[in-house]
PDB file of C-alpha atoms and ligand atoms in Angstrom:
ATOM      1  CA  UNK A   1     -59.737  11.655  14.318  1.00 79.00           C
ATOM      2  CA  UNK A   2     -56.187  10.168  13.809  1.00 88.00           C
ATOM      3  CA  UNK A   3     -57.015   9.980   9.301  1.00 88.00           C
ATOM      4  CA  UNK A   4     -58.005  14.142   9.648  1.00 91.00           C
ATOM      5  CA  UNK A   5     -54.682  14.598  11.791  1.00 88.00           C
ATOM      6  CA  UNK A   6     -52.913  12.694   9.244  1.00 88.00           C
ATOM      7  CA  UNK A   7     -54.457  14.817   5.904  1.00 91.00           C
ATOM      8  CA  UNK A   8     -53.573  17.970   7.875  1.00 94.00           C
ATOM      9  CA  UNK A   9     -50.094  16.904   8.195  1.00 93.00           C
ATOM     10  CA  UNK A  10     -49.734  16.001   4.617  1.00 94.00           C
ATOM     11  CA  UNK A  11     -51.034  18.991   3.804  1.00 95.00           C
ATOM     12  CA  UNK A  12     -48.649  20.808   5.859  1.00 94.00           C
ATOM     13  CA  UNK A  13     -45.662  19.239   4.569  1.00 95.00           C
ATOM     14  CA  UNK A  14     -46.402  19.542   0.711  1.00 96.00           C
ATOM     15  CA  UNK A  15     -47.221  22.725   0.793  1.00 95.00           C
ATOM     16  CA  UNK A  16     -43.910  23.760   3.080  1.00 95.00           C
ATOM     17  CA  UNK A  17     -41.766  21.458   0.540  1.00 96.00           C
ATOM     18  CA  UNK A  18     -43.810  23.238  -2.105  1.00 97.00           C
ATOM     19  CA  UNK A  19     -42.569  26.543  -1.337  1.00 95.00           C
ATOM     20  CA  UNK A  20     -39.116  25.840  -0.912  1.00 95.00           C
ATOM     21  CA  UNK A  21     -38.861  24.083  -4.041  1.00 96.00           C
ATOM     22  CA  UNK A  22     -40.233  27.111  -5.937  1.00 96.00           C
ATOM     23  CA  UNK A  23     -37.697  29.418  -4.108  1.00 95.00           C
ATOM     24  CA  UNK A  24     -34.842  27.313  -4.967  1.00 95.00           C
ATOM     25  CA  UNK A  25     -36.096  27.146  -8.604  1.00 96.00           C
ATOM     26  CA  UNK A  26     -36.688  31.184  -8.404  1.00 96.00           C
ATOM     27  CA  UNK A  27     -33.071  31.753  -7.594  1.00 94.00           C
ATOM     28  CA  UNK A  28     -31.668  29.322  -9.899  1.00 95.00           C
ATOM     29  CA  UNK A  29     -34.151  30.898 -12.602  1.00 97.00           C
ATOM     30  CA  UNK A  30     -32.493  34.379 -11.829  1.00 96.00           C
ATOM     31  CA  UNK A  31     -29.044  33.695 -12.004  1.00 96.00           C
ATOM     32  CA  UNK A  32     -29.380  31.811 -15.072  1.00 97.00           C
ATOM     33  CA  UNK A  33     -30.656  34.758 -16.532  1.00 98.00           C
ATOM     34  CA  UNK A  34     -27.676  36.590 -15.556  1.00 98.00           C
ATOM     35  CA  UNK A  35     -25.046  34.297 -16.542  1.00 98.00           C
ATOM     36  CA  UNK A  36     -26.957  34.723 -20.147  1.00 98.00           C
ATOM     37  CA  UNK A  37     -26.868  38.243 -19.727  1.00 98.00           C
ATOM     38  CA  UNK A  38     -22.879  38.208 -18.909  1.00 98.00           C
ATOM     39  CA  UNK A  39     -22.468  36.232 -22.096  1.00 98.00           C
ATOM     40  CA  UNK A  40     -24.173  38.926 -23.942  1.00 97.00           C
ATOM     41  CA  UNK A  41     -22.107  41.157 -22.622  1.00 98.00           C
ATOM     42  CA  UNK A  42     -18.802  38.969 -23.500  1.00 98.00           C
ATOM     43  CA  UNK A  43     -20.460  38.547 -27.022  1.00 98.00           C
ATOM     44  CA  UNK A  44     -20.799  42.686 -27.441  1.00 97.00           C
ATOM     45  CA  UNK A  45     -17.887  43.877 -25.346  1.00 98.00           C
ATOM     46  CA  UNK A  46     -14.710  41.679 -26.284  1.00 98.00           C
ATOM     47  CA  UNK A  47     -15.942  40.220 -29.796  1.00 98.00           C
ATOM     48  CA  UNK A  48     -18.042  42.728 -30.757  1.00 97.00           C
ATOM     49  CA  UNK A  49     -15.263  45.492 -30.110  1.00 97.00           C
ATOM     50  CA  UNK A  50     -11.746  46.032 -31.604  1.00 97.00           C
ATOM     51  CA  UNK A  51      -9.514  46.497 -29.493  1.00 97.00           C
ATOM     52  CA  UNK A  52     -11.647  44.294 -26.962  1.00 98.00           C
ATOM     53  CA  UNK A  53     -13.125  46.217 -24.072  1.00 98.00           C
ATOM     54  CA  UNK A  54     -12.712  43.383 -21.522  1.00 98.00           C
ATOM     55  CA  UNK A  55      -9.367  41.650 -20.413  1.00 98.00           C
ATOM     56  CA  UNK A  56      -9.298  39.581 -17.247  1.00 98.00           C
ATOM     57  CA  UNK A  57      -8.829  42.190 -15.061  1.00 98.00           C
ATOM     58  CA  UNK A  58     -11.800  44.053 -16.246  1.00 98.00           C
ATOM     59  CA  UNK A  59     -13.798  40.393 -16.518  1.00 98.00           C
ATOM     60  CA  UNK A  60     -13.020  39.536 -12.528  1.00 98.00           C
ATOM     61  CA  UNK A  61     -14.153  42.975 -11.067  1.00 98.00           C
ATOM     62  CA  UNK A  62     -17.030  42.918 -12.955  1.00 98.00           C
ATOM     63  CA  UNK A  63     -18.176  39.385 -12.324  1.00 98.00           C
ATOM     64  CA  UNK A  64     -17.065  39.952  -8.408  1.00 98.00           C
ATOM     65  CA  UNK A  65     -19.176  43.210  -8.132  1.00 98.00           C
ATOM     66  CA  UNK A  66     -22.510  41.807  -9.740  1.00 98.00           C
ATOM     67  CA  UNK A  67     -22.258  38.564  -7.850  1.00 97.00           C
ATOM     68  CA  UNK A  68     -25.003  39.619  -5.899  1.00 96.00           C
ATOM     69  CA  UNK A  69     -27.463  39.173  -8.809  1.00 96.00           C
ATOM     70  CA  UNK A  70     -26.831  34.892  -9.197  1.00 96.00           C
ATOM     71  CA  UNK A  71     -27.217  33.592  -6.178  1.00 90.00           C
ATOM     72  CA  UNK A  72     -26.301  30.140  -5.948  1.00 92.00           C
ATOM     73  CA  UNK A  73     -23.219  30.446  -8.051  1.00 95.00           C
ATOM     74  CA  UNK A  74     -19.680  29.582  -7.119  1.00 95.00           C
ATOM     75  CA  UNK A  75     -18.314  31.333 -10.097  1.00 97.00           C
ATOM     76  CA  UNK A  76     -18.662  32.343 -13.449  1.00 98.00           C
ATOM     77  CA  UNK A  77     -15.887  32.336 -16.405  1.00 98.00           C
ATOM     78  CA  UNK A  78     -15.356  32.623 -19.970  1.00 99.00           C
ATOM     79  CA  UNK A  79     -13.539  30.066 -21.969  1.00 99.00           C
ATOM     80  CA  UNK A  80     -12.399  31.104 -25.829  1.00 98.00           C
ATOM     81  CA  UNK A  81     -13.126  28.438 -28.543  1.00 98.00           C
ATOM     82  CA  UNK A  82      -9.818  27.664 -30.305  1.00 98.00           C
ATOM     83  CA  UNK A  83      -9.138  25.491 -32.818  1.00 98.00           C
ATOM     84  CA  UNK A  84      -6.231  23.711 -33.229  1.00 98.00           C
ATOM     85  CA  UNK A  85      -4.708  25.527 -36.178  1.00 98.00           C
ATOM     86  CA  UNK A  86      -4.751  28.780 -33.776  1.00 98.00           C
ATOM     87  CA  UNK A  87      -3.790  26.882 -30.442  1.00 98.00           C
ATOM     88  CA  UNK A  88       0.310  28.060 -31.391  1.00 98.00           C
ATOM     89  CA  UNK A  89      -0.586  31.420 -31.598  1.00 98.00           C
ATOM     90  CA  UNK A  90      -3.066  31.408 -28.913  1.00 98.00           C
ATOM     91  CA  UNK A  91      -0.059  30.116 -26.308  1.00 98.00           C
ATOM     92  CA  UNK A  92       2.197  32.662 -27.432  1.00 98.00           C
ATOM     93  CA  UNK A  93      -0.326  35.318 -27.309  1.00 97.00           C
ATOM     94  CA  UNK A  94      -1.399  34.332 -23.867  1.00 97.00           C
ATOM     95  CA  UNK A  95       2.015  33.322 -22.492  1.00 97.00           C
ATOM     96  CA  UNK A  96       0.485  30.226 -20.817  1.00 96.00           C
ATOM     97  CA  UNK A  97       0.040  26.609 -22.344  1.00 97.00           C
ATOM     98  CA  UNK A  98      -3.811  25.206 -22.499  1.00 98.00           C
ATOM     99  CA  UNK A  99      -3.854  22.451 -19.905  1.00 96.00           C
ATOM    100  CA  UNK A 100      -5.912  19.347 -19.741  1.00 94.00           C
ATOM    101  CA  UNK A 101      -8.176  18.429 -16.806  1.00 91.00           C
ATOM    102  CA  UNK A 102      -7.597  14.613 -16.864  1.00 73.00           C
ATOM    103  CA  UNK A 103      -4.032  13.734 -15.282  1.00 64.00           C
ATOM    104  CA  UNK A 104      -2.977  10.134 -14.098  1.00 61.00           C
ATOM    105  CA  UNK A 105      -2.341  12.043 -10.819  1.00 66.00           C
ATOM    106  CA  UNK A 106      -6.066  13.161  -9.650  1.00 66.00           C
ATOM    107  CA  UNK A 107      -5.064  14.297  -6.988  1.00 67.00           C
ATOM    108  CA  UNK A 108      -3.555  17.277  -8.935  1.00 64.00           C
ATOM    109  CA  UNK A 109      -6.467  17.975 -10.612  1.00 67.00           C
ATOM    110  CA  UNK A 110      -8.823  17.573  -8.096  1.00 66.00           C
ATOM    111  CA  UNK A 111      -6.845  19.959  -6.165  1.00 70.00           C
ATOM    112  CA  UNK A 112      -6.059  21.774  -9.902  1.00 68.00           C
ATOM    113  CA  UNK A 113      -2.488  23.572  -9.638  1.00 70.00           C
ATOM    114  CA  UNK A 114      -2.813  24.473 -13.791  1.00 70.00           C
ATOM    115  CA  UNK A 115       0.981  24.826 -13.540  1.00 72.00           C
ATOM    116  CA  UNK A 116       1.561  21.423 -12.704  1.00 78.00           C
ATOM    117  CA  UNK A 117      -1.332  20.252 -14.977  1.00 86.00           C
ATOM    118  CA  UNK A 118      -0.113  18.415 -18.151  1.00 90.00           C
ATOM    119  CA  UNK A 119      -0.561  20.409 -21.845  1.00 95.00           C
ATOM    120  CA  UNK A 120      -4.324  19.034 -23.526  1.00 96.00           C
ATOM    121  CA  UNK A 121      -3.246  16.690 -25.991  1.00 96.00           C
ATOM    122  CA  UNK A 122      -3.219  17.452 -29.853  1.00 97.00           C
ATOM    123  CA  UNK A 123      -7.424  17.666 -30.151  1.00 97.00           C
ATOM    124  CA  UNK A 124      -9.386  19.158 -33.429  1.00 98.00           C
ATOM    125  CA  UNK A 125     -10.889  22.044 -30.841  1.00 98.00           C
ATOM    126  CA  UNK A 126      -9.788  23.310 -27.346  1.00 98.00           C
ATOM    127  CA  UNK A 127     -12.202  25.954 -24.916  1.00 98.00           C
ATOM    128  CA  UNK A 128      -9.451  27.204 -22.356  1.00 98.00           C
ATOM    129  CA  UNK A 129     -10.611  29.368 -19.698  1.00 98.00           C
ATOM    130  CA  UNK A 130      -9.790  33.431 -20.591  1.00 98.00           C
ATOM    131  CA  UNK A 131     -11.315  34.695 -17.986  1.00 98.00           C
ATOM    132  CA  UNK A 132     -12.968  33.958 -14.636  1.00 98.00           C
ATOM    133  CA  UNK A 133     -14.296  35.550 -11.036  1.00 98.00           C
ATOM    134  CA  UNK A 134     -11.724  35.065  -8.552  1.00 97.00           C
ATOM    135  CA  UNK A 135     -13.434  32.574  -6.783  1.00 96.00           C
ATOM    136  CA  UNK A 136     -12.737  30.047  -9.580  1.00 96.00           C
ATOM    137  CA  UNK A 137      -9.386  31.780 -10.905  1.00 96.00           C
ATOM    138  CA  UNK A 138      -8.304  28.111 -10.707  1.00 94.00           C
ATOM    139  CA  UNK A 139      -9.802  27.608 -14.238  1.00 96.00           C
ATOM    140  CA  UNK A 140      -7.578  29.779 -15.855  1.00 97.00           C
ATOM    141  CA  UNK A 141      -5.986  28.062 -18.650  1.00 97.00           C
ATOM    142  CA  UNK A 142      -7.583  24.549 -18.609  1.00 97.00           C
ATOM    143  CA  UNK A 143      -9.323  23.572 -21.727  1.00 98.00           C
ATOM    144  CA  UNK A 144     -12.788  22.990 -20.893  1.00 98.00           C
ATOM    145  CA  UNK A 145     -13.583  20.333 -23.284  1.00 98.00           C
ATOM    146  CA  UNK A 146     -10.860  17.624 -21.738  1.00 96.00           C
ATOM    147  CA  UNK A 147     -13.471  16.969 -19.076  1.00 95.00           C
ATOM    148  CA  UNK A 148     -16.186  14.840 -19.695  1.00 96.00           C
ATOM    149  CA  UNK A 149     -19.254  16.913 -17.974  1.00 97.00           C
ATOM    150  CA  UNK A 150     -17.800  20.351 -19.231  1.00 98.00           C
ATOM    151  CA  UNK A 151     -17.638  18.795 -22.475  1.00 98.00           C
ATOM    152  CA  UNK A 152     -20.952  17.931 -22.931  1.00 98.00           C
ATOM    153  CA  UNK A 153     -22.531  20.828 -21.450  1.00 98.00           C
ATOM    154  CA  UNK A 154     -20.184  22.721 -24.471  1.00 98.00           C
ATOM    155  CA  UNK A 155     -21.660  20.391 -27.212  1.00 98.00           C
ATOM    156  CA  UNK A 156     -24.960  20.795 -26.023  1.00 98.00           C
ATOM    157  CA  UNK A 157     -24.935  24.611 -25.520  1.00 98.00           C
ATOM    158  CA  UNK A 158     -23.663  25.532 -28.820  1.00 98.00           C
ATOM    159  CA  UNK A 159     -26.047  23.250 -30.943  1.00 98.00           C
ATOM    160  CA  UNK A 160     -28.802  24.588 -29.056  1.00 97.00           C
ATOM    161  CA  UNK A 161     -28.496  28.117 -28.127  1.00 97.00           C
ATOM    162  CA  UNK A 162     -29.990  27.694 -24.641  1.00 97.00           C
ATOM    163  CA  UNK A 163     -28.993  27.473 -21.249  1.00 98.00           C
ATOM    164  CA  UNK A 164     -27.602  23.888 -20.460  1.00 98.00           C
ATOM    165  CA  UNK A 165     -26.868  21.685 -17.263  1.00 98.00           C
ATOM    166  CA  UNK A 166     -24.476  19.408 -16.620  1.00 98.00           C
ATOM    167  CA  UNK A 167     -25.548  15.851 -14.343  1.00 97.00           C
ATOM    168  CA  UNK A 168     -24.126  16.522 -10.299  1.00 97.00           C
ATOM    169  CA  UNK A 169     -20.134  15.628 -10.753  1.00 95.00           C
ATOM    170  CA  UNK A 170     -17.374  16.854  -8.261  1.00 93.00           C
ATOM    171  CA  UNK A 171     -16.260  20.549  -8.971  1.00 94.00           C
ATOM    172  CA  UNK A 172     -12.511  20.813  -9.700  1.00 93.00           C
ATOM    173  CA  UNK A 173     -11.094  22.244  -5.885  1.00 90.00           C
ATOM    174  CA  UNK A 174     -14.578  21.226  -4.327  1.00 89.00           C
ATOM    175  CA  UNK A 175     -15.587  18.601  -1.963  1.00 87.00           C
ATOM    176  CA  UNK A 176     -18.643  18.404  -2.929  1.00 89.00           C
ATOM    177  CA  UNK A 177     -21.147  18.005  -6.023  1.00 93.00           C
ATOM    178  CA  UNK A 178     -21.811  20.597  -8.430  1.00 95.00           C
ATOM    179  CA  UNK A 179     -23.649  21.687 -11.609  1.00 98.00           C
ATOM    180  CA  UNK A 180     -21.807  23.747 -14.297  1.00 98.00           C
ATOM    181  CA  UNK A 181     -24.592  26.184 -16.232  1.00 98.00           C
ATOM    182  CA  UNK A 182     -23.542  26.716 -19.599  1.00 99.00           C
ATOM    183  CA  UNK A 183     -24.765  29.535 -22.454  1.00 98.00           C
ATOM    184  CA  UNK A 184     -22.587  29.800 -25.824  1.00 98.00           C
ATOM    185  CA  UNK A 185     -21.345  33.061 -27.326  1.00 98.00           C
ATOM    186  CA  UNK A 186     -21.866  33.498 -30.856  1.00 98.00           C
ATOM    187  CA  UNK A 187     -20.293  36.241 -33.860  1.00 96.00           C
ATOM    188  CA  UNK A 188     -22.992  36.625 -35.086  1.00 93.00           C
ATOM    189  CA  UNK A 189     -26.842  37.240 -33.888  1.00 91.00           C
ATOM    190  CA  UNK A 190     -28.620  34.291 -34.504  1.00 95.00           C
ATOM    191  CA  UNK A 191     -32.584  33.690 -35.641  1.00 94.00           C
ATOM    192  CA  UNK A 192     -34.027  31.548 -33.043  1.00 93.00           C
ATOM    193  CA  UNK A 193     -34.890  28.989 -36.089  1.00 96.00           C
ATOM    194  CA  UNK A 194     -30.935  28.440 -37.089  1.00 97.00           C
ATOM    195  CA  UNK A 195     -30.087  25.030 -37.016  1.00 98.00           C
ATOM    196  CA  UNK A 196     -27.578  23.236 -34.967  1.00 98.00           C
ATOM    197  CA  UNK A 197     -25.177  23.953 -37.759  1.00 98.00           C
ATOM    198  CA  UNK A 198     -25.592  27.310 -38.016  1.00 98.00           C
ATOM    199  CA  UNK A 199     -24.809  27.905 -34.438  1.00 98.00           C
ATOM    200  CA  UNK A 200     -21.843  25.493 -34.241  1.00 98.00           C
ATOM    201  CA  UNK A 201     -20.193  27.438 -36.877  1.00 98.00           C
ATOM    202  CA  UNK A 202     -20.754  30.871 -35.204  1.00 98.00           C
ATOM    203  CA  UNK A 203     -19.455  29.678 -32.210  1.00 98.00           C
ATOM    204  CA  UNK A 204     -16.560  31.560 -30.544  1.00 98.00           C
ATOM    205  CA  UNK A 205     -16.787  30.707 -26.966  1.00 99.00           C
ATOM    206  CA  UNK A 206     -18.472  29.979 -23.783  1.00 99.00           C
ATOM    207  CA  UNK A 207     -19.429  31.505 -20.586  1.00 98.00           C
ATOM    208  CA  UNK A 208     -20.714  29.123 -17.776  1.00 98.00           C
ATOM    209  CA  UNK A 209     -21.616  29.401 -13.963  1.00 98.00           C
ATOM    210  CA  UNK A 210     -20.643  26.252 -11.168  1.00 98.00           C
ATOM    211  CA  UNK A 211     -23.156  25.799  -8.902  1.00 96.00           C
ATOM    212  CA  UNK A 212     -22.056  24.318  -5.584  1.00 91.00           C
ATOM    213  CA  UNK A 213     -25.369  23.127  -4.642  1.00 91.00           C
ATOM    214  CA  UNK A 214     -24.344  21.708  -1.085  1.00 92.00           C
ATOM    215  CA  UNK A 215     -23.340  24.944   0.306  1.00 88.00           C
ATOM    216  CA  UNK A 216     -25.623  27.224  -1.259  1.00 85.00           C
ATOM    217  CA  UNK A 217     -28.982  25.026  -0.763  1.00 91.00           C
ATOM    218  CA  UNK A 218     -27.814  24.553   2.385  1.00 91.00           C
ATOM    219  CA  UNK A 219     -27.368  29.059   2.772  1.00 89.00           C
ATOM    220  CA  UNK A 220     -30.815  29.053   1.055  1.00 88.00           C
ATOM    221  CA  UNK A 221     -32.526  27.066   3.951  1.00 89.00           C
ATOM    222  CA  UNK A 222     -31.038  28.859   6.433  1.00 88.00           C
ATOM    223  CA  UNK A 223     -32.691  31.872   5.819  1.00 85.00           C
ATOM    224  CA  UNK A 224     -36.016  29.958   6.952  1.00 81.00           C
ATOM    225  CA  UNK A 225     -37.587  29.230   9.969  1.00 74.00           C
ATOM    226  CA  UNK A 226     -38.712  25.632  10.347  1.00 70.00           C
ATOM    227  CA  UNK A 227     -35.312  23.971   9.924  1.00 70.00           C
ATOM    228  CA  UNK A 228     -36.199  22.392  12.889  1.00 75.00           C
ATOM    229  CA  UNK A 229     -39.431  20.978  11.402  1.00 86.00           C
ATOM    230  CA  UNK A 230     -38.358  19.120   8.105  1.00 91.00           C
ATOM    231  CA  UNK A 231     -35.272  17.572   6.191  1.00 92.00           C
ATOM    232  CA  UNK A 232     -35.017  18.053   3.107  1.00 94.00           C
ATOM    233  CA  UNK A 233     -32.993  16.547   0.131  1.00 95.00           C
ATOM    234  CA  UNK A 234     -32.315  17.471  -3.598  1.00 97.00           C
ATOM    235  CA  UNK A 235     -31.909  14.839  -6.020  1.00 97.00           C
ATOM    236  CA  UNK A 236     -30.913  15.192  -9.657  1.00 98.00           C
ATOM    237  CA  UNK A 237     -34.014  12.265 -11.102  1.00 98.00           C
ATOM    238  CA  UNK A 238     -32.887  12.519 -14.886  1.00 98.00           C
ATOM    239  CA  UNK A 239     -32.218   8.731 -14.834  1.00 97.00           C
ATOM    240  CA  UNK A 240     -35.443   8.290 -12.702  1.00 95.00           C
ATOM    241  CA  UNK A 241     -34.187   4.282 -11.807  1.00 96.00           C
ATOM    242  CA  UNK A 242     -30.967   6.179 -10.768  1.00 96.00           C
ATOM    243  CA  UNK A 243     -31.519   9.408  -8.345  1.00 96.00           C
ATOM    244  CA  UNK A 244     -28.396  11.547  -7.555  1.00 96.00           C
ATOM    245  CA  UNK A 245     -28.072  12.917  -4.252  1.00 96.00           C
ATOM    246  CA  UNK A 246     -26.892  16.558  -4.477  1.00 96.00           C
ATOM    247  CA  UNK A 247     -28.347  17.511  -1.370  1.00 96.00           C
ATOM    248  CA  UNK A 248     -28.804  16.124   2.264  1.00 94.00           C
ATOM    249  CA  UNK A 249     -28.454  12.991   3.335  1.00 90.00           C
ATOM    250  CA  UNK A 250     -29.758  10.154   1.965  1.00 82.00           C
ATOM    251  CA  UNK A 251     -32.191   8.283   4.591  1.00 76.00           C
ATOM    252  CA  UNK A 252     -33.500   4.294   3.752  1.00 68.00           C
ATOM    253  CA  UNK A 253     -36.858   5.100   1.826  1.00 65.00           C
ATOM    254  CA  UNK A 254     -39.127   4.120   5.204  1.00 67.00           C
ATOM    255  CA  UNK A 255     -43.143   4.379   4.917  1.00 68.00           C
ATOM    256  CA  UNK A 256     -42.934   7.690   6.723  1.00 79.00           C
ATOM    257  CA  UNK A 257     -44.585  10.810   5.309  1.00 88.00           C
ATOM    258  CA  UNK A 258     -42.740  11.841   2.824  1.00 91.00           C
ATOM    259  CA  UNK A 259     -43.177  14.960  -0.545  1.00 96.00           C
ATOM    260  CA  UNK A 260     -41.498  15.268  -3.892  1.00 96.00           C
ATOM    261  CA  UNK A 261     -41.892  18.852  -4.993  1.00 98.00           C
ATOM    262  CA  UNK A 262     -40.529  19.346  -8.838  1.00 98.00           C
ATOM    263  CA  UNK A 263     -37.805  21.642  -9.355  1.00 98.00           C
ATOM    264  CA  UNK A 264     -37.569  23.087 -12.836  1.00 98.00           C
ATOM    265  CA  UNK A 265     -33.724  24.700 -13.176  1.00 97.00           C
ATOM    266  CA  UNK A 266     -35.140  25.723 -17.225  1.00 97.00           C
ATOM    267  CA  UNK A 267     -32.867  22.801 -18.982  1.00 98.00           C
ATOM    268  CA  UNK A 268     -35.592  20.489 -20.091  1.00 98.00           C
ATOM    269  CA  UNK A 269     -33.139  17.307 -20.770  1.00 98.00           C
ATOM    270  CA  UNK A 270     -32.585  17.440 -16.469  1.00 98.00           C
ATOM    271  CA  UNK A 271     -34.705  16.442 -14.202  1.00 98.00           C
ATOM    272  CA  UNK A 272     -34.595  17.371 -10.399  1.00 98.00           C
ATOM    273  CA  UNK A 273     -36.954  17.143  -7.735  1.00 97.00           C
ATOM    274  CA  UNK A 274     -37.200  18.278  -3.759  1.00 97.00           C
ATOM    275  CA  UNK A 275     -38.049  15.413  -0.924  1.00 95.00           C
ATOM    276  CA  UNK A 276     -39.448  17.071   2.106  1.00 94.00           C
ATOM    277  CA  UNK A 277     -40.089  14.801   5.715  1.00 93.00           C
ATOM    278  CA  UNK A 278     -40.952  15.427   9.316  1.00 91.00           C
ATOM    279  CA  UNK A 279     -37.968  14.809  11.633  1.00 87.00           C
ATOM    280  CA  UNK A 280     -40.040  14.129  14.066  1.00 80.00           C
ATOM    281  CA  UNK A 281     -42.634  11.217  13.839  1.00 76.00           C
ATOM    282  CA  UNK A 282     -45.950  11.514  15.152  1.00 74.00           C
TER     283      UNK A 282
HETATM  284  N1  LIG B   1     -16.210  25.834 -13.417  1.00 60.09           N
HETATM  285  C1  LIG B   1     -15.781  25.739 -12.121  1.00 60.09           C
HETATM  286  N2  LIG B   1     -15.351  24.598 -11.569  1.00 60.09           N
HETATM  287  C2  LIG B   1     -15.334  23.499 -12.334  1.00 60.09           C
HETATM  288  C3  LIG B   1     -15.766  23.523 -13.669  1.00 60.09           C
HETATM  289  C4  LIG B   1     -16.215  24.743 -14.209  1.00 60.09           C
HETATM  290  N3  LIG B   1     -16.631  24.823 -15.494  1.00 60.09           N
HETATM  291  N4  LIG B   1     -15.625  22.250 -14.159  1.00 60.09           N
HETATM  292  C5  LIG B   1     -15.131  21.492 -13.141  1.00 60.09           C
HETATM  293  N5  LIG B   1     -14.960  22.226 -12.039  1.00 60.09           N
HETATM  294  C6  LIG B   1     -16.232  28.082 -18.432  1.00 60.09           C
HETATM  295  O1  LIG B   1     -18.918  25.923 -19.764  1.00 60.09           O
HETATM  296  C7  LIG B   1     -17.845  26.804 -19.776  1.00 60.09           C
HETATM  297  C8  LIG B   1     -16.970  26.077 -16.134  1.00 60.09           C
HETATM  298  C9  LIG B   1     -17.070  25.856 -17.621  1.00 60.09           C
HETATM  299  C10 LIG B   1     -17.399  27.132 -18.389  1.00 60.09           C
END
C-alpha cells in the first residue's frame, strides 16, 4: 500500500544520505590526520633542527606533492608565533613586514594583495604566515591572529592541543565559505594531561588547512551515481536555532521527505549535519 511505499522510500533515502555523510566525514577524518602529521613534521624538521631543514621552498613542494593524502583541502601553511619584542627582528630577517587582514578597503583583502595590505598594528603577539602550498601563497606574510575566525581557531588550538575548526566564514581570495583546520606546534613534547598553560607557553607556531567546502563537497558527490536522485545540503548546526549553509542551496523547509545524517569533522565544540531529499516527489 501507499504507507509500505512510503517506509521504503524513507528507508532509501536515510540510508543513501547515511552513506554520504560517513564518506564526507571519512575524508575530512583523513586529512585532518595529515595536516597533524605535517605539523609534526614542522615541529621536528624546522624547530627541532639547527640550521632548520625546511624553508619555503622546501615547505611548498612538499605540501604540493602529498596533497593527494587531504582531500578536501584548499591549502595548508605554517604561520610562526612571534611576539612583539621579536616582530623587529623578525621583519628584517624575513625582508617583508607582517600585514594585517582587516583593511578599511575589503576589497583588498578579500582579494588579499599582502603588498598593498596595511602593517598589523602594535599587538602583544603576531602568527604571520612562513610558509604555505602554492595554492594559498596569498597568506604569506599576514598575521593570522588579525582575523577574527583565524584567531580563535589559534586560541583554541594551542590551549587544547587538538585539532580545531573554525564556524563557515569567507576564505580570503574565495567566493565561497570555508573552514580553516587548525593543530599547534609545540618546543617541547607535551603529556596529554598538561594544562592549557603549559601548552600556551610551549607554543611556537601553527600549521592549519582551509577547507573550501563548496567545491570540494561538491567534487566529492560527483564521484557518485545518483546525483540525479537526491539534493543534498551541509549545514554547520553549532548554534542549532541558527544553521549555516555551507553547502547547496537552501530550499523553504516544506513537509517533503526529508534526512539529517550527523557529520562528525573530530572538533567536538562544532556541530554539522547532512540534509538529504528526493528531487523528485512521488
Ligand atoms: N588559510 C587560507 N585562506 C584563508 C585563511 C587561512 N588560514 N584565513 C582566511 N582565508 C596558517 O591556523 C593557522 C590558515 C591559518 C593557519
Amino acid at each position: 500500500g501507499s504507507r509500505e511505499f512510503h517506509s521504503r522510500r524513507e528507508e532509501t533515502l536515510a540510508s543513501m544520505c547515511d552513506e554520504r555523510a560517513r564518506m564526507l566525514q571519512d575524508q575530512f577524518n583523513v586529512s585532518m590526520n595529515h595536516v597533524h602529521a605535517l605539523a609534526i613534521l614542522v615541529s621536528t624538521f624546522h624547530h627541532g633542527k639547527n640550521p632548520s631543514a625546511i624553508d619555503q621552498k622546501t615547505f611548498g613542494e612538499y605540501a604540493e606533492r602529498t596533497s593527494f593524502e587531504r582531500p578536501l583541502t584548499s591549502g595548508v601553511a605554517y604561520a610562526l608565533k612571534v611576539v612583539h619584542s621579536e616582530r623587529e627582528q623578525f621583519e628584517k630577517q624575513h625582508g617583508w613586514r607582517i600585514k594585517k587582514m582587516e583593511s578599511d578597503d575589503q576589497a583588498l583583502v578579500q582579494d588579499c594583495i599582502p603588498e598593498k595590505l596595511d602593517p598589523a598594528p602594535v599587538q602583544d603577539e603576531y602568527a604571520p604566515v612562513i610558509f604555505s602550498q602554492e595554492s594559498v601563497a596569498h597568506i604569506v606574510s599576514i598575521d593570522m591572529m588579525s582575523g577574527k575566525e583565524d584567531r580563535e581557531n589559534i586560541l583554541r588550538a594551542r590551549a587544547s592541543g587538538k585539532g580545531v575548526l573554525t564556524s563557515p566564514f569567507k576564505l580570503l581570495k574565495s567566493n565561497n565559505l570555508g573552514v580553516v583546520l587548525t593543530f599547534a606546534v609545540y618546543n617541547v613534547p607535551l603529556s596529554p594531561h598538561a594544562t592549557s598553560e603549559q601548552r600556551i607557553e610551549a607554543t611556537v607556531g601553527y600549521l592549519g588547512a582551509s577547507y573550501d567546502v563548496p567545491s570540494l563537497v561538491e567534487k566529492l558527490l560527483h564521484q557518485l551515481a545518483s546525483r540525479q536522485t537526491i539534493v543534498v545540503n551541509v549545514y554547520d548546526t553549532t548554534n542549532a536555532s541558527a544553521p549555516i549553509l555551507m553547502y547547496g542551496t537552501d530550499v523553504a523547509e516544506d513537509m517533503s521527505l526529508f534526512r539529517a545524517s550527523n557529520l562528525d569533522f573530530g572538533d567536538p565544540m562544532r556541530k554539522h549535519e547532512m540534509h538529504c531529499r528526493f528531487k523528485q516527489k512521488p
